[in-house]
Amino acid sequence: MAYWNVDKVPYVGTGADLKSGLGFHYYNADEVIGGKKMRDWLRFSVAYWHTFDQRLVDPFGDGTAIRPYDKYTDPMDQALAKVDYAFEFYDKLGVDYLCFHDRDLAPEGDTLRQTNANLDKVVDKIVENQKTSGMKVLWNTANMFTNPRFVAGAATSPYADVFAYSAAQLKHSLEIGKRVGSENYVFWGGREGYESLWNTDMKKEQEHAAKLFHLAKDYANEIGFDAQMLLEPKPKEPTTHQYDFDAATTIAFMKEYDLDKDFKLNLEGNHANLAGHTYQHEIRVAREAGLLGSLDANEGDKLIGWDIDEYPSNLYETTAAMYEVVEQGSIGPRGGLNFDAKPRRSSFAPEDLFYGHIVGMDSFAAGLRVALKMKEDKVLENLVADRYSSYQSGIGADIESGKASLADLENYSLDKTQKDLRDATSSDHLEQVKDTINHYIVSVLGGK
Ligand code: XLS
Ligand code: NI
Ligand code: NI
């Protein structure tokens, strides 16, 4: 049965006609590079919400999406039908993983009991499809931000009933994670923050957030669900200020509330930009703290301020992200690249979902190829080592070893002249470094 009017996406390579249409130019799933198959380096995942549920609304306009399952008018019929469309989509695209929120899958009922019953029916169908297709779940999560009950947050809501409801929803979501074999479990605190400090008990709210994370981990242990737990930082939007602002803030929170042994981070490109960082910065911070868990692949737009979740296409950014991944040896213990991305509102045709994933997968595959080559040639490694080489001997070595006191450093510095200190520095030739990176991108991808 062909649910999508598209053939299985082939790898056509870089030699193919530039205008050849649907095909991967850089992503060749089973090709071994840097000691691993590309599919194992990248572990691409399709996000259920953006791919199958997103209607392409924006703050000023209704949805424009045309989807082949729009013909199902009953919400439950549509939810069940979508599973078939989804699994054919995964197969045609050639990905191994999916991600979903509980509410992506099935409509809510009036009570949590009814909602769970709807959800379980769809999950049954997903589990069936997993058996025949071998598809794996990179992560699942609970949507605790869309329904009006979450107006003031979920775990951080000032209303105890909402905390209780969120915990109950989470419990079921963890059980589903176990059923589908999720390798990770994500928490994105969409409304875990505040609109105004004047009416907010920030300390209490953060304690409550930590409490729910601990409850989740304890319950996961209890039921034998051994997914890697991940927190996904985002500075704002929809909430004015979110507590898990960026990687560094979230790491501090994790350490304060004793979560850093059991939780790692899921980092997203567009969120990094909203926090005033690059994607690479966020990945670097997590990696150096030993807390890199997984990646949400998307990018922002310089000209539009909000989280527009575009499919990644910027090779410079994907190269930088993959450089950090190559440095780490893998995305994370069990991480992958989940396309938390959607087409622009003007790309409303069903096949645009394929084009979006193709450009995203190709961009990260290209980034991987470039990063591996840069790493192999030790271009940046040598450059960085050289830049810090003064710490290897003399006063630098004494600073490193802790031997040098403030008095020693004063003694060493007191009679140094202006010129001595100028001579101690040297140009970092940053423009040349950038030219080298460009050259790597162009020559590696051009096959030279
Ligand atoms: C929203 C987030 C969300 C999480 C999952 O901005 O990126 O999609 O990844 O709840
Ligand atoms: Ni996002
Ligand atoms: Ni995300």
Short mmCIF file of N, CA and C and ligand atoms in Angstrom, two decimals, residues 47 49-50 101 139 141-143 145 186-190 232-234 236-238 266 268 271 274 296 298 307 309 338 340, ligand 1:
data_model
loop_
_atom_site.label_atom_id
_atom_site.label_comp_id
_atom_site.label_asym_id
_atom_site.label_seq_id
_atom_site.Cartn_x
_atom_site.Cartn_y
_atom_site.Cartn_z
N ALA A 47 10.38 13.24 14.17
CA ALA A 47 9.52 13.73 15.27
C ALA A 47 8.06 13.64 14.84
N TRP A 49 5.34 14.84 16.12
CA TRP A 49 4.52 16.06 16.21
C TRP A 49 4.66 16.95 15.00
N HIS A 50 5.91 17.22 14.62
CA HIS A 50 6.10 18.14 13.48
C HIS A 50 5.76 17.47 12.16
N HIS A 101 5.59 12.71 21.60
CA HIS A 101 4.94 13.08 22.86
C HIS A 101 3.71 12.18 22.98
N TRP A 139 13.38 8.56 21.68
CA TRP A 139 12.82 9.00 22.97
C TRP A 139 11.35 9.29 22.87
N THR A 141 8.17 11.38 25.33
CA THR A 141 8.03 12.45 26.32
C THR A 141 6.55 12.68 26.57
N ALA A 142 6.25 13.51 27.57
CA ALA A 142 4.86 13.84 27.87
C ALA A 142 4.61 15.30 27.49
N ASN A 143 3.56 15.55 26.78
CA ASN A 143 3.20 16.93 26.46
C ASN A 143 2.46 17.52 27.66
N PHE A 145 2.15 20.95 28.15
CA PHE A 145 2.15 22.39 27.87
C PHE A 145 1.00 22.85 26.97
N VAL A 186 12.70 12.19 27.40
CA VAL A 186 13.00 13.63 27.41
C VAL A 186 11.99 14.43 28.23
N PHE A 187 12.52 15.44 28.91
CA PHE A 187 11.67 16.43 29.58
C PHE A 187 11.97 17.79 28.97
N TRP A 188 11.00 18.35 28.29
CA TRP A 188 11.14 19.74 27.87
C TRP A 188 10.08 20.52 28.64
N GLY A 189 10.51 21.44 29.45
CA GLY A 189 9.59 22.16 30.33
C GLY A 189 8.99 23.37 29.65
N GLY A 190 8.12 23.12 28.71
CA GLY A 190 7.55 24.21 27.91
C GLY A 190 7.00 25.37 28.69
N GLU A 232 15.79 19.06 28.29
CA GLU A 232 16.02 19.83 27.07
C GLU A 232 15.91 21.32 27.37
N PRO A 233 17.03 22.03 27.40
CA PRO A 233 16.99 23.46 27.73
C PRO A 233 16.36 24.31 26.63
N LYS A 234 15.73 25.38 27.06
CA LYS A 234 15.21 26.40 26.14
C LYS A 234 14.99 27.65 26.99
N LYS A 236 13.21 30.53 26.61
CA LYS A 236 11.94 31.24 26.65
C LYS A 236 11.05 30.67 25.55
N GLU A 237 9.82 31.09 25.56
CA GLU A 237 8.87 30.73 24.50
C GLU A 237 8.40 29.29 24.62
N PRO A 238 7.20 29.01 25.05
CA PRO A 238 6.17 30.03 25.23
C PRO A 238 6.30 30.87 26.50
N ASN A 266 19.44 17.09 26.30
CA ASN A 266 19.04 17.01 24.90
C ASN A 266 19.09 18.44 24.38
N GLU A 268 19.06 21.51 21.42
CA GLU A 268 18.41 21.85 20.14
C GLU A 268 19.02 23.13 19.56
N HIS A 271 16.98 26.42 19.98
CA HIS A 271 16.95 26.84 21.38
C HIS A 271 18.27 27.53 21.75
N LEU A 274 18.11 31.02 20.60
CA LEU A 274 17.22 31.85 21.43
C LEU A 274 17.92 32.26 22.72
N ASP A 296 18.46 17.60 19.29
CA ASP A 296 17.31 17.92 18.46
C ASP A 296 17.84 18.76 17.30
N ASN A 298 17.59 21.08 14.35
CA ASN A 298 16.83 22.11 13.62
C ASN A 298 17.67 23.36 13.60
N ASP A 307 11.14 30.48 17.73
CA ASP A 307 11.59 29.11 17.53
C ASP A 307 10.87 28.54 16.31
N ASP A 309 11.97 26.30 14.15
CA ASP A 309 12.21 24.87 13.90
C ASP A 309 12.38 24.53 12.43
N ASN A 338 17.33 13.97 16.36
CA ASN A 338 15.89 13.98 16.15
C ASN A 338 15.49 15.25 15.43
N ASP A 340 13.53 17.84 15.15
CA ASP A 340 12.48 18.64 15.77
C ASP A 340 12.27 19.84 14.83
C1 XLS B 1 9.96 22.83 21.79
C2 XLS B 1 10.72 21.64 22.08
C3 XLS B 1 9.92 20.35 22.03
C4 XLS B 1 10.70 19.24 22.70
C5 XLS B 1 9.85 18.07 23.08
O1 XLS B 1 10.48 23.89 21.50
O2 XLS B 1 11.82 21.59 21.22
O3 XLS B 1 9.60 20.01 20.73
O4 XLS B 1 11.74 18.79 21.92
O5 XLS B 1 8.84 18.41 23.95
#
